[in-house]
mmCIF file of C-alpha atoms in Angstrom:
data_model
loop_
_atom_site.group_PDB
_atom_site.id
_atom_site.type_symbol
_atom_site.label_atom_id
_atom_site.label_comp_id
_atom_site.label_asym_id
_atom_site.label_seq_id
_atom_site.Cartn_x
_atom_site.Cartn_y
_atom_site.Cartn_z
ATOM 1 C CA UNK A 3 20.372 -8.132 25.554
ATOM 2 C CA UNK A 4 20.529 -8.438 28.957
ATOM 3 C CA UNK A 5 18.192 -7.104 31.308
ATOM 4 C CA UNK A 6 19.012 -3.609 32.756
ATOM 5 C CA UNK A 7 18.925 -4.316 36.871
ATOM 6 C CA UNK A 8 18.665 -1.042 39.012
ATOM 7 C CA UNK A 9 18.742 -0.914 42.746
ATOM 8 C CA UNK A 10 15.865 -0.056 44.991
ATOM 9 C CA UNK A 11 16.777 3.482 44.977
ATOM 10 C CA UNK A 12 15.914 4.227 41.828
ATOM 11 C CA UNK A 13 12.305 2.964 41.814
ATOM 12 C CA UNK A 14 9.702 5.739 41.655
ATOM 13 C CA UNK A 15 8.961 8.079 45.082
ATOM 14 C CA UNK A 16 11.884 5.918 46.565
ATOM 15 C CA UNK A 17 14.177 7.823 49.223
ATOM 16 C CA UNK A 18 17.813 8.424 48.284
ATOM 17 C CA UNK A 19 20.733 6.117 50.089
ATOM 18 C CA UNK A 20 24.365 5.176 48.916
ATOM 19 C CA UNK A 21 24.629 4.392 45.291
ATOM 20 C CA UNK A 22 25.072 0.551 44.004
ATOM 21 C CA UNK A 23 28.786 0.288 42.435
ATOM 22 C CA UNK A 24 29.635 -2.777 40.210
ATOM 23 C CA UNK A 25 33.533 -2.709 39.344
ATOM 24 C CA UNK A 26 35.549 -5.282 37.932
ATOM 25 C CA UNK A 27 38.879 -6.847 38.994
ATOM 26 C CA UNK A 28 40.632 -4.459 36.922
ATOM 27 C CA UNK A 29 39.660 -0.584 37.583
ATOM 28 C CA UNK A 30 40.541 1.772 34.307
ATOM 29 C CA UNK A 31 43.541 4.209 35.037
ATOM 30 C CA UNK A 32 41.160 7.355 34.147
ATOM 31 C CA UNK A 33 38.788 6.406 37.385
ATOM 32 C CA UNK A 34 42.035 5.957 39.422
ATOM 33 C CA UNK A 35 42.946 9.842 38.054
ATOM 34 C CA UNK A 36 39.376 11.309 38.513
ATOM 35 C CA UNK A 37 39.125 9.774 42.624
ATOM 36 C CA UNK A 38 42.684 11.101 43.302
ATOM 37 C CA UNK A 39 41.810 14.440 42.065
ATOM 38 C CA UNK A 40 38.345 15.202 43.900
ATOM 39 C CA UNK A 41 39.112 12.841 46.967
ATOM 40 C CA UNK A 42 39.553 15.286 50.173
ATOM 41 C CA UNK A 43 41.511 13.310 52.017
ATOM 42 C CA UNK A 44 44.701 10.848 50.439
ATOM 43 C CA UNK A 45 44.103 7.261 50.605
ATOM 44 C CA UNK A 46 45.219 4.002 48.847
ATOM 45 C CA UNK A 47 43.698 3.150 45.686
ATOM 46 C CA UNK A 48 44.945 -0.236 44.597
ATOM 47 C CA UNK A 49 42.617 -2.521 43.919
ATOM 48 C CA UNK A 50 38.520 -2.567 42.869
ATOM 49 C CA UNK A 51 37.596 -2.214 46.396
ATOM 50 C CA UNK A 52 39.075 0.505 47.684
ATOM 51 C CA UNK A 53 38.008 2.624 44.424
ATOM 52 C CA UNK A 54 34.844 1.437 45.462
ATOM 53 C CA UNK A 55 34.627 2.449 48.613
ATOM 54 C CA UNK A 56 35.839 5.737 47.548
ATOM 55 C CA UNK A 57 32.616 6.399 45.035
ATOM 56 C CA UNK A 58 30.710 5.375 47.983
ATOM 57 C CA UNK A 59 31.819 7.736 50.557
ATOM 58 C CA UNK A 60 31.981 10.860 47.820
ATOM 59 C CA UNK A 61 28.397 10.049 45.690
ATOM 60 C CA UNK A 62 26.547 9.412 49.206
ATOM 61 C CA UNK A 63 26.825 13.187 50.316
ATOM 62 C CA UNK A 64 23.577 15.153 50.650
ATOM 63 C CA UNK A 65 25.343 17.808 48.433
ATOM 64 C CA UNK A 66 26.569 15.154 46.210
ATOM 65 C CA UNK A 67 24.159 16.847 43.498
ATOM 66 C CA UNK A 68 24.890 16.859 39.459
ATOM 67 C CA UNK A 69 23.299 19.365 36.966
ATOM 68 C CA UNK A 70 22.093 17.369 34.140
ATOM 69 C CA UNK A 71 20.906 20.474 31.694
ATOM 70 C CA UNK A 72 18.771 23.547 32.013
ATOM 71 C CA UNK A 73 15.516 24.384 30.776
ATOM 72 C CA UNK A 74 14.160 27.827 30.095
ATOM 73 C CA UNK A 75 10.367 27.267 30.061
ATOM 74 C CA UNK A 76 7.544 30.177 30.174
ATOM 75 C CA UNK A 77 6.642 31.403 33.491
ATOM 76 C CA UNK A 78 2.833 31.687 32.939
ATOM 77 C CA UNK A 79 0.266 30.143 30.442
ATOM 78 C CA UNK A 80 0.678 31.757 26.750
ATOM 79 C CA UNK A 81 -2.569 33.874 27.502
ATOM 80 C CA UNK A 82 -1.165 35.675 30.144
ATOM 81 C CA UNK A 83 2.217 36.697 29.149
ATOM 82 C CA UNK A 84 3.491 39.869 28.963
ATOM 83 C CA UNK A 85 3.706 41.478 25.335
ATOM 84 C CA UNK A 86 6.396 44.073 24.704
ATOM 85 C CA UNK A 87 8.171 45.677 21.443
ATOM 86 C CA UNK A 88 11.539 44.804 23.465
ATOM 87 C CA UNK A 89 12.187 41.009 23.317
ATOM 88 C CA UNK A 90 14.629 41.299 25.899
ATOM 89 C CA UNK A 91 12.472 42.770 27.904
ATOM 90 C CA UNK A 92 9.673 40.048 26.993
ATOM 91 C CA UNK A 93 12.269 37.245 28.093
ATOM 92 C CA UNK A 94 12.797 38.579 31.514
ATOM 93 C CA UNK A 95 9.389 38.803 32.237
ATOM 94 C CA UNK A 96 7.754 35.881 30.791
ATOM 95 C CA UNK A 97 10.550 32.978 30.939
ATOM 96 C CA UNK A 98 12.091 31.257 33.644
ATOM 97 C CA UNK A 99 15.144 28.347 33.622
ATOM 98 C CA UNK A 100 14.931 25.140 36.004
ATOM 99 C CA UNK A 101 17.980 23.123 36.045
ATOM 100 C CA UNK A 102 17.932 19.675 36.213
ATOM 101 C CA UNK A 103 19.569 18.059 38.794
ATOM 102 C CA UNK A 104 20.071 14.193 40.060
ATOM 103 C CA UNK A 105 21.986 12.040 42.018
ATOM 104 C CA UNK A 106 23.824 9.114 40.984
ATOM 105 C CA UNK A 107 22.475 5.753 42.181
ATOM 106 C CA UNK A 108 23.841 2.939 40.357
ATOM 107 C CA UNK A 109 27.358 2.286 38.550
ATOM 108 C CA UNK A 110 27.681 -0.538 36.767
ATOM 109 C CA UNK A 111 31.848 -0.874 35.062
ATOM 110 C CA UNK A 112 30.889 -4.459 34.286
ATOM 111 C CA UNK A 113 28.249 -5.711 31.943
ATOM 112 C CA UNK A 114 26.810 -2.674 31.195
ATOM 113 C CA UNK A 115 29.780 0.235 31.874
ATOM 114 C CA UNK A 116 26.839 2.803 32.334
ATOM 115 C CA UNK A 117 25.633 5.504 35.252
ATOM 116 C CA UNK A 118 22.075 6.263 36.069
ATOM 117 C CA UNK A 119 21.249 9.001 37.306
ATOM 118 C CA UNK A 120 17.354 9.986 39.653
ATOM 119 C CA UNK A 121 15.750 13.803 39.416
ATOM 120 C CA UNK A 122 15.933 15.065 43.292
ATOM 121 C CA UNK A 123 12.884 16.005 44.790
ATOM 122 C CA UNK A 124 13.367 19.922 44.022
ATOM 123 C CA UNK A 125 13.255 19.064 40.060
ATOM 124 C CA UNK A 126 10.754 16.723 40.268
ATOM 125 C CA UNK A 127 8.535 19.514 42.016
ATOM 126 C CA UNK A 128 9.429 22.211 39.453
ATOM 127 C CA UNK A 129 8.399 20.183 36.739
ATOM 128 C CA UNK A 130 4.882 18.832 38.154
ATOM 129 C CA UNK A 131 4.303 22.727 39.121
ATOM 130 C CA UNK A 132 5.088 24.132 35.175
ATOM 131 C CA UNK A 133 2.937 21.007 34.391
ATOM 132 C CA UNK A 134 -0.169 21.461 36.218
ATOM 133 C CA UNK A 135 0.075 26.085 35.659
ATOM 134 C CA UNK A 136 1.287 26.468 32.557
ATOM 135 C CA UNK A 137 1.765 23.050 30.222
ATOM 136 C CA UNK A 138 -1.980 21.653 30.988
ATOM 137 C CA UNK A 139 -3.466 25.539 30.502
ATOM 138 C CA UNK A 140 -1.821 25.626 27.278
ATOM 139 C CA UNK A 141 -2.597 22.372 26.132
ATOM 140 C CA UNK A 142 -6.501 22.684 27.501
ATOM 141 C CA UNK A 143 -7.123 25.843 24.917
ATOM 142 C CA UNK A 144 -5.576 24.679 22.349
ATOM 143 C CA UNK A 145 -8.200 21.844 22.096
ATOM 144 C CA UNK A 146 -11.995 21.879 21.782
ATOM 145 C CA UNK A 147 -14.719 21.252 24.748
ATOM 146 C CA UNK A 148 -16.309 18.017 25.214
ATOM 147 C CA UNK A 149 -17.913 16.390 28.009
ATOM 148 C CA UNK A 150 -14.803 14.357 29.533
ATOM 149 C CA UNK A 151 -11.972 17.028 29.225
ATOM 150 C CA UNK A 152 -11.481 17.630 32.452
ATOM 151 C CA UNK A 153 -11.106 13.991 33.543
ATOM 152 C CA UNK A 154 -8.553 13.998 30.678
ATOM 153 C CA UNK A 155 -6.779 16.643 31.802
ATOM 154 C CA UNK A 156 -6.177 15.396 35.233
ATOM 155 C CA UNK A 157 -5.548 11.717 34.376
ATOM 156 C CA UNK A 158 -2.670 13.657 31.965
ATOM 157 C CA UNK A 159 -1.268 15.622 35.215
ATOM 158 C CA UNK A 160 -1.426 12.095 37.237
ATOM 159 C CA UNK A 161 0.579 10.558 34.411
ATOM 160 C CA UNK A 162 3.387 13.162 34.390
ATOM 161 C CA UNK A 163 4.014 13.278 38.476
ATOM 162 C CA UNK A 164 4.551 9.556 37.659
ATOM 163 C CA UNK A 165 6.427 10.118 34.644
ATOM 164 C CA UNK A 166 8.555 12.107 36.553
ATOM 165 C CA UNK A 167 9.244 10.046 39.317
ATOM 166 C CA UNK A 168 10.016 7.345 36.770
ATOM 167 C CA UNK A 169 12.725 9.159 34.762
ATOM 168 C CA UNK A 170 15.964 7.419 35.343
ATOM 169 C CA UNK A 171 18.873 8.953 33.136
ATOM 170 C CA UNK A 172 21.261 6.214 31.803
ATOM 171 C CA UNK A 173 24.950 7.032 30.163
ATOM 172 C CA UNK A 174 28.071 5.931 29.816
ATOM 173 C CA UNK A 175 30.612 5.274 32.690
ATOM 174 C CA UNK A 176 32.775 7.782 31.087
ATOM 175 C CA UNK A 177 30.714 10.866 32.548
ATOM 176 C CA UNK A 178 32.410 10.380 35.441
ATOM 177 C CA UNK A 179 35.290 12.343 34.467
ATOM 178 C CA UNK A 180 32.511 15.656 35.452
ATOM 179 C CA UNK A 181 32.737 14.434 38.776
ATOM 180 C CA UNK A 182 34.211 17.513 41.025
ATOM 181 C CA UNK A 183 34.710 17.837 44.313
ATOM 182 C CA UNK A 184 32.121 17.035 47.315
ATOM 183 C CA UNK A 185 30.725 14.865 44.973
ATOM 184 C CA UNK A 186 28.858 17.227 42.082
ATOM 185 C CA UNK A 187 29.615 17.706 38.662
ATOM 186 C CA UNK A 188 27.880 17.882 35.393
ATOM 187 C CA UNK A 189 27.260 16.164 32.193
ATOM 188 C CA UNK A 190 30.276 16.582 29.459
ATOM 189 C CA UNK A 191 30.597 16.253 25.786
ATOM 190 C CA UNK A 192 27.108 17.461 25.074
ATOM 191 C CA UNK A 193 25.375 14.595 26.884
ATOM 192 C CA UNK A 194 23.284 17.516 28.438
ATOM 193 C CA UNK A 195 21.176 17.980 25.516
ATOM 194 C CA UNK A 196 19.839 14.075 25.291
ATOM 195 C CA UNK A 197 18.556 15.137 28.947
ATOM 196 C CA UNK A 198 16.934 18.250 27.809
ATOM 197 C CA UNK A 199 15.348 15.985 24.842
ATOM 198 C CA UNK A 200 14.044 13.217 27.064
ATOM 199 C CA UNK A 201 12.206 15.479 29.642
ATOM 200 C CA UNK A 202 10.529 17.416 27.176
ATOM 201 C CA UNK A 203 9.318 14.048 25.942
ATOM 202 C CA UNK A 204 7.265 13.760 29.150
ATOM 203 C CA UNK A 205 5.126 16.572 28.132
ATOM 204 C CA UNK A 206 2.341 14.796 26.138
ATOM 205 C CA UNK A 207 -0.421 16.946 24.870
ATOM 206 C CA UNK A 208 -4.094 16.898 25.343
ATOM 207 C CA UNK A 209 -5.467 14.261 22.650
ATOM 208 C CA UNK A 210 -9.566 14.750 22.031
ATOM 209 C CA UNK A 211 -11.919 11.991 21.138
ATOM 210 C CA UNK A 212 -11.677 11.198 17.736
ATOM 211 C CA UNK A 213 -15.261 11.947 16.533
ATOM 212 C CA UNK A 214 -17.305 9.647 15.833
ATOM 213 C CA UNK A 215 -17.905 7.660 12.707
ATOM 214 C CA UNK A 216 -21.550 8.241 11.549
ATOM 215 C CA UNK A 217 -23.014 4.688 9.478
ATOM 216 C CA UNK A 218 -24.873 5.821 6.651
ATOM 217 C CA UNK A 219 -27.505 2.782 6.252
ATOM 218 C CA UNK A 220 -28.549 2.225 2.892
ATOM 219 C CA UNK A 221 -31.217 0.522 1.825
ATOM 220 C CA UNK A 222 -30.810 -2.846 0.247
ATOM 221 C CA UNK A 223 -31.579 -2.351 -3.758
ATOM 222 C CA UNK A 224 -34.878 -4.929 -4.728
ATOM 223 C CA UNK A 225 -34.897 -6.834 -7.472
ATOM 224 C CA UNK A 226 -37.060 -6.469 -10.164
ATOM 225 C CA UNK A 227 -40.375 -7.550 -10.057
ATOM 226 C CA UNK A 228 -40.809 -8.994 -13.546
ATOM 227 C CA UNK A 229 -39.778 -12.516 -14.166
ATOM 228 C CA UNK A 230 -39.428 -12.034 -17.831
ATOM 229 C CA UNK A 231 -35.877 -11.442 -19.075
ATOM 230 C CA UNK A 232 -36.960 -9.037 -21.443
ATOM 231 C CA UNK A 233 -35.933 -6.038 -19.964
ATOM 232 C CA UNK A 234 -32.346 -6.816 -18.778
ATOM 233 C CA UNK A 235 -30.537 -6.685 -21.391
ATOM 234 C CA UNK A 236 -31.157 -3.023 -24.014
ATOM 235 C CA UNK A 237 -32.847 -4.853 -27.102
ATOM 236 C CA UNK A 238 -29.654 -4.835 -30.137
ATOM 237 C CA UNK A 239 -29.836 -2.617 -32.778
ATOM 238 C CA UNK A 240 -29.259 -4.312 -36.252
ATOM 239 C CA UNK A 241 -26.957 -2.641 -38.412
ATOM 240 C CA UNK A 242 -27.792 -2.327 -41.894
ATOM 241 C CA UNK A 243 -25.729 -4.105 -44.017
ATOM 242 C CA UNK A 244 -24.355 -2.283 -47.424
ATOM 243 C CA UNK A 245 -24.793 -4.280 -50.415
ATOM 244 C CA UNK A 246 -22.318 -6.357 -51.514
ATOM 245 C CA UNK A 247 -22.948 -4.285 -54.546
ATOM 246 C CA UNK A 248 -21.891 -0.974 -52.797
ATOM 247 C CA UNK A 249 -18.071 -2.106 -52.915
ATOM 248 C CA UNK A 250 -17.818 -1.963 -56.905
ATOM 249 C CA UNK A 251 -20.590 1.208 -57.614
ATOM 250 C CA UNK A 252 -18.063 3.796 -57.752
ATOM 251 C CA UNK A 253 -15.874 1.398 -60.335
ATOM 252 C CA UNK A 254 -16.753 2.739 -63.884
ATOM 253 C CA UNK A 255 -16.775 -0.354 -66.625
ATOM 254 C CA UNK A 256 -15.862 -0.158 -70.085
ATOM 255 C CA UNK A 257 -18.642 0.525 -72.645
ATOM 256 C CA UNK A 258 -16.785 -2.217 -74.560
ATOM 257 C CA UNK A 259 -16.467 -4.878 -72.030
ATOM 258 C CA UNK A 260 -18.973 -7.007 -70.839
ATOM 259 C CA UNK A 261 -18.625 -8.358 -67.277
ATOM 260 C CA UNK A 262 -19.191 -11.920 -65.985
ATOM 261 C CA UNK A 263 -21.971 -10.829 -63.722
ATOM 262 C CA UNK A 264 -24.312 -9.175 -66.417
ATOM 263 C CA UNK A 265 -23.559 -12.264 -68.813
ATOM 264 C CA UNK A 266 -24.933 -14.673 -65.644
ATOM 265 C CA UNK A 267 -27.600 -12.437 -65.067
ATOM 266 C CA UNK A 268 -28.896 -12.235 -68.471
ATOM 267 C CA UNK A 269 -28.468 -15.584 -68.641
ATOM 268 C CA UNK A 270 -30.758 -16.652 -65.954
ATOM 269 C CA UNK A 271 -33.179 -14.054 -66.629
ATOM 270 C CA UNK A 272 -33.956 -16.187 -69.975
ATOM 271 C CA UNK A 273 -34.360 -19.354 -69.213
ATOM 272 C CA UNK A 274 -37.625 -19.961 -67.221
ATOM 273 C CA UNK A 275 -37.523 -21.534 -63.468
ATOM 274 C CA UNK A 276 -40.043 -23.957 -64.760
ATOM 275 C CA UNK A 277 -37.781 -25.069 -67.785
ATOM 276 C CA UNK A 278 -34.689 -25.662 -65.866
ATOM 277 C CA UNK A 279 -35.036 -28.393 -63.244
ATOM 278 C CA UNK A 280 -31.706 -29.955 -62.170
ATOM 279 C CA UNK A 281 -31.779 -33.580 -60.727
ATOM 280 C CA UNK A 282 -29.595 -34.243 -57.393
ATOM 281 C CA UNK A 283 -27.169 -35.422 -57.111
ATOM 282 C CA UNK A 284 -26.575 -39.712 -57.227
ATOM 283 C CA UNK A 285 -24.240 -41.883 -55.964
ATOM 284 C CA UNK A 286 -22.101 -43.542 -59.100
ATOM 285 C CA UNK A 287 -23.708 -44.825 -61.657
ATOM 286 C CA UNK A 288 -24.124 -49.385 -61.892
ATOM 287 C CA UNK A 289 -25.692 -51.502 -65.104
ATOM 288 C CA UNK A 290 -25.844 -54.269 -63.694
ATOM 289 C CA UNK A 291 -28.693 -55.147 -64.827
ATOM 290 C CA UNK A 292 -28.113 -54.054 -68.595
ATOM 291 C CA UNK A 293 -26.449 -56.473 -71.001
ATOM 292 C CA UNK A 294 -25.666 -54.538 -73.618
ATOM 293 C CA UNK A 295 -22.486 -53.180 -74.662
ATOM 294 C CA UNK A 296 -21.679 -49.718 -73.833
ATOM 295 C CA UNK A 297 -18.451 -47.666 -75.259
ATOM 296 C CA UNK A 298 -15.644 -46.682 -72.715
ATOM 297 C CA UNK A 299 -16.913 -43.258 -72.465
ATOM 298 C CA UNK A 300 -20.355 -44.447 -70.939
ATOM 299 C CA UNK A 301 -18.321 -45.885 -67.756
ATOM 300 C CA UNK A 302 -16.677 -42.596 -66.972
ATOM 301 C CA UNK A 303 -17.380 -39.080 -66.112
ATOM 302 C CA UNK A 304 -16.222 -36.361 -67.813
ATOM 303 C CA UNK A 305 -14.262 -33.896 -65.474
ATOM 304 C CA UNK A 306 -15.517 -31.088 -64.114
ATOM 305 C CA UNK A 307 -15.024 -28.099 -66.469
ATOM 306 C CA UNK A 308 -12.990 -25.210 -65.079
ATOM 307 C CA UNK A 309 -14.880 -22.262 -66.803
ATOM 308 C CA UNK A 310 -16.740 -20.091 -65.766
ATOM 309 C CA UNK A 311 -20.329 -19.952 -65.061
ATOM 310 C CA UNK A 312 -20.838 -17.301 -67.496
ATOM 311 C CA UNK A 313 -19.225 -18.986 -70.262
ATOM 312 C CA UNK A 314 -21.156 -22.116 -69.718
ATOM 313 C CA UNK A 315 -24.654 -20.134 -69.563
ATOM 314 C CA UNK A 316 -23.862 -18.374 -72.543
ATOM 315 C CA UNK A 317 -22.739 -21.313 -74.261
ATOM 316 C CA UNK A 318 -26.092 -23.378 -73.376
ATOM 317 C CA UNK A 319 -28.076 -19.824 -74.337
ATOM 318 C CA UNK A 320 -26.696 -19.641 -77.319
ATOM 319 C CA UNK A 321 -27.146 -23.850 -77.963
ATOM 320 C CA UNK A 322 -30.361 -25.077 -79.981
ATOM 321 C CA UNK A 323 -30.385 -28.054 -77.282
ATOM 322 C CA UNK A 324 -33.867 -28.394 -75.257
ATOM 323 C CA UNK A 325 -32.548 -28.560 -71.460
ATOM 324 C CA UNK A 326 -36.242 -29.422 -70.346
ATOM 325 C CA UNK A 327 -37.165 -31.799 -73.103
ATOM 326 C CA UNK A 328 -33.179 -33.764 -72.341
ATOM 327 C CA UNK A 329 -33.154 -34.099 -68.759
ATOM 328 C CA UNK A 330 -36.474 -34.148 -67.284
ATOM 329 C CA UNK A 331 -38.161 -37.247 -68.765
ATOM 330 C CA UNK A 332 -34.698 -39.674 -68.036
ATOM 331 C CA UNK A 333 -34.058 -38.362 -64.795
ATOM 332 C CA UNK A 334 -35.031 -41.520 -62.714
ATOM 333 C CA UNK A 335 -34.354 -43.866 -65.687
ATOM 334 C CA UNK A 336 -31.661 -46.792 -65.873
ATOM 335 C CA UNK A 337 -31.277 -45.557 -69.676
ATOM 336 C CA UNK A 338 -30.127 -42.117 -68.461
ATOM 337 C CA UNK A 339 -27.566 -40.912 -71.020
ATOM 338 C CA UNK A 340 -27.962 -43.621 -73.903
ATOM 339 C CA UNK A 341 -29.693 -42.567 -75.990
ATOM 340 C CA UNK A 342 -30.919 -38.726 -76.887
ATOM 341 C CA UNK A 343 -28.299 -36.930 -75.463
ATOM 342 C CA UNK A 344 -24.825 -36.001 -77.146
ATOM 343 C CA UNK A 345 -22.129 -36.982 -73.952
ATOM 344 C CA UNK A 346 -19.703 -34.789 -76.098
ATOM 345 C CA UNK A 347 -20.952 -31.891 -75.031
ATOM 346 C CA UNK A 348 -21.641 -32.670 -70.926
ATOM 347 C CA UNK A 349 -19.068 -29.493 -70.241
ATOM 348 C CA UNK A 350 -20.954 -27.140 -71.454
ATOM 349 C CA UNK A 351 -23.874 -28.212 -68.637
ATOM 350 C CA UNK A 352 -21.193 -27.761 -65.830
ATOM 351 C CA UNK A 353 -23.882 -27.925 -62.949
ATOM 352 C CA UNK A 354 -22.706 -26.061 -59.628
ATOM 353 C CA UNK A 355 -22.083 -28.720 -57.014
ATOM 354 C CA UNK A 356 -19.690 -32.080 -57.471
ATOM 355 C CA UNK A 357 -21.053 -35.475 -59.103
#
């Protein structure tokens, strides 16, 4: 977007002179219309030119003055103002209306197609004095003391006096169908209350201090003294463990069946741990260095019998075989199994881990 050029009349506590007109090479038939009708005295209007010489010579009259809205502010701070049962009679007393008025300075049909408009003296004046009486008295009570309030206040009544001597109101080209004779007019089409909203935007209000953030300082934890890690960590509580027992005491048995686990444990309750010593297990069995002939069923092993511990116990229980006398006096000899020991019957000594 292009920059927004104003002439030097419009810059702040500048004086007022003829307006800056920008028209094109082709003037719009509703200017032509508006010129005719206000002009006081007939004269050609042809060309760009000439129309612009005519907003020259009507806009650059002292009483060339436009009313740009009214405002109906309170006469004196909200502390002082007149309290009555009758709000009529409350309005006339305590309110007041300032009209807004401006000149035109700068008309631009071309890249912009806008009108600007500066507040006159007189408004400008009006404003800064409801400002500084009323406005900053309001605005002063309505906050709390502190040290630099009233360099506040006054930096905020320096700021609107510039503010105000700032304010340049831009619209449309098209207001200048409100252009009357003499050279006033007013705003049309509700254009008046976009003024109204953008001076009461200069009123700012009278901000405090925020207060002020207090640092709580806490002190930085220590670490234990103890080097020992036997107090970081709670010590673990061991759960007891239920018996795997627990699982089958509520399971009544038959007074006629006998289960596998009281036939193992009678079992082993009989036979002494001195009588029954098992060897380990060896690796596979060589003769090498024997020459005599053995049968077919002295080179193989008989397979592992699939029943169950309790049937093999009570089998070898029940047997008139000596276990200790067998086993124990062959256990490291070559001769293991020849002789003195009936290989027909090696399933009944199933032993609990693999050959």
């Amino acid at each position: 977007m292009a920059p927004v050029l104003l002439p030097a009349s419009a810059a702040p506590h500048a004086p007022r002179s003829d307006p800056n007109i920008v028209l094109g090479t082709t003037v719009d038939p509703w200017l032509t219309a508006t010129l005719k009708r206000v002009s006081r005295v007939r004269r050609p209007l042809n060309n760009a030119p000439q129309h612009a010489r005519c907003l020259i010579e009507t806009l650059s009259s002292p009483s060339a003055i436009w009313t740009l809205c009214s405002l109906i502010l309170p006469k004196a701070p909200e502390a002082e103002l007149r309290k009555d049962k009758n709000p009529l009679v409350e309005a006339l007393f305590n309110y007041k209306k300032i009209t807004i008025e401006a000149y035109i300075v700068h008309i631009d049909m071309v890249s912009q197609n806008e009108v600007a408009f500066k507040l006159t003296p007189e408004t400008i004046e009006a404003l800064v004095e409801y400002h500084k009486d009323v406005h900053s008295v309001d605005t002063a009570a309505a906050t709390w003391s502190w040290s630099e309030k009233e360099v506040q206040l006054k930096r905020l009544q320096a700021d609107f006096v510039q503010a105000a001597n700032r304010f340049v109101y831009r619209t449309n080209a098209i207001a200048l169908e409100g252009l009357e004779t003499g050279g006033v007019g007013e705003l049309l089409c509700g254009k008046s209350e976009e003024v109204k909203t953008a001076i009461m935007g200069l009123f700012f209000p009278l901000l405090p201090p925020p207060p002020r953030v207090v640092e709580i300082v806490r002190p930085t934890p220590l670490l234990p003294s103890s080097s020992s890690t036997e107090d970081w960590w709670p010590p673990a509580t061991s759960q007891p463990q239920a018996s795997s027992m627990d699982a089958w005491s509520g399971v009544s048995s038959s007074p006629t069946t006998t289960s596998s686990g009281e036939s193992t444990s009678s079992v082993w309750a009989s036979i002494g741990m001195s009588d029954l010593q098992l060897p380990s297990p060896t690796p596979s069995y060589s003769d090498s260095f024997s020459t005599s002939c053995k049968s077919p069923a002295q080179f193989y092993t008989a397979p592992m019998s699939t029943a169950p511990y309790s049937a093999a116990m009570t089998s070898a229980t029940n047997s008139s075989i000596p276990v200790s006398s067998t086993l124990l006096p062959q256990q490291c000899s070559t001769s293991m199994g020849l002789g003195g020991f009936d290989w027909s019957r090696y399933q009944d000594f199933s032993l609990p881990f693999a050959m």
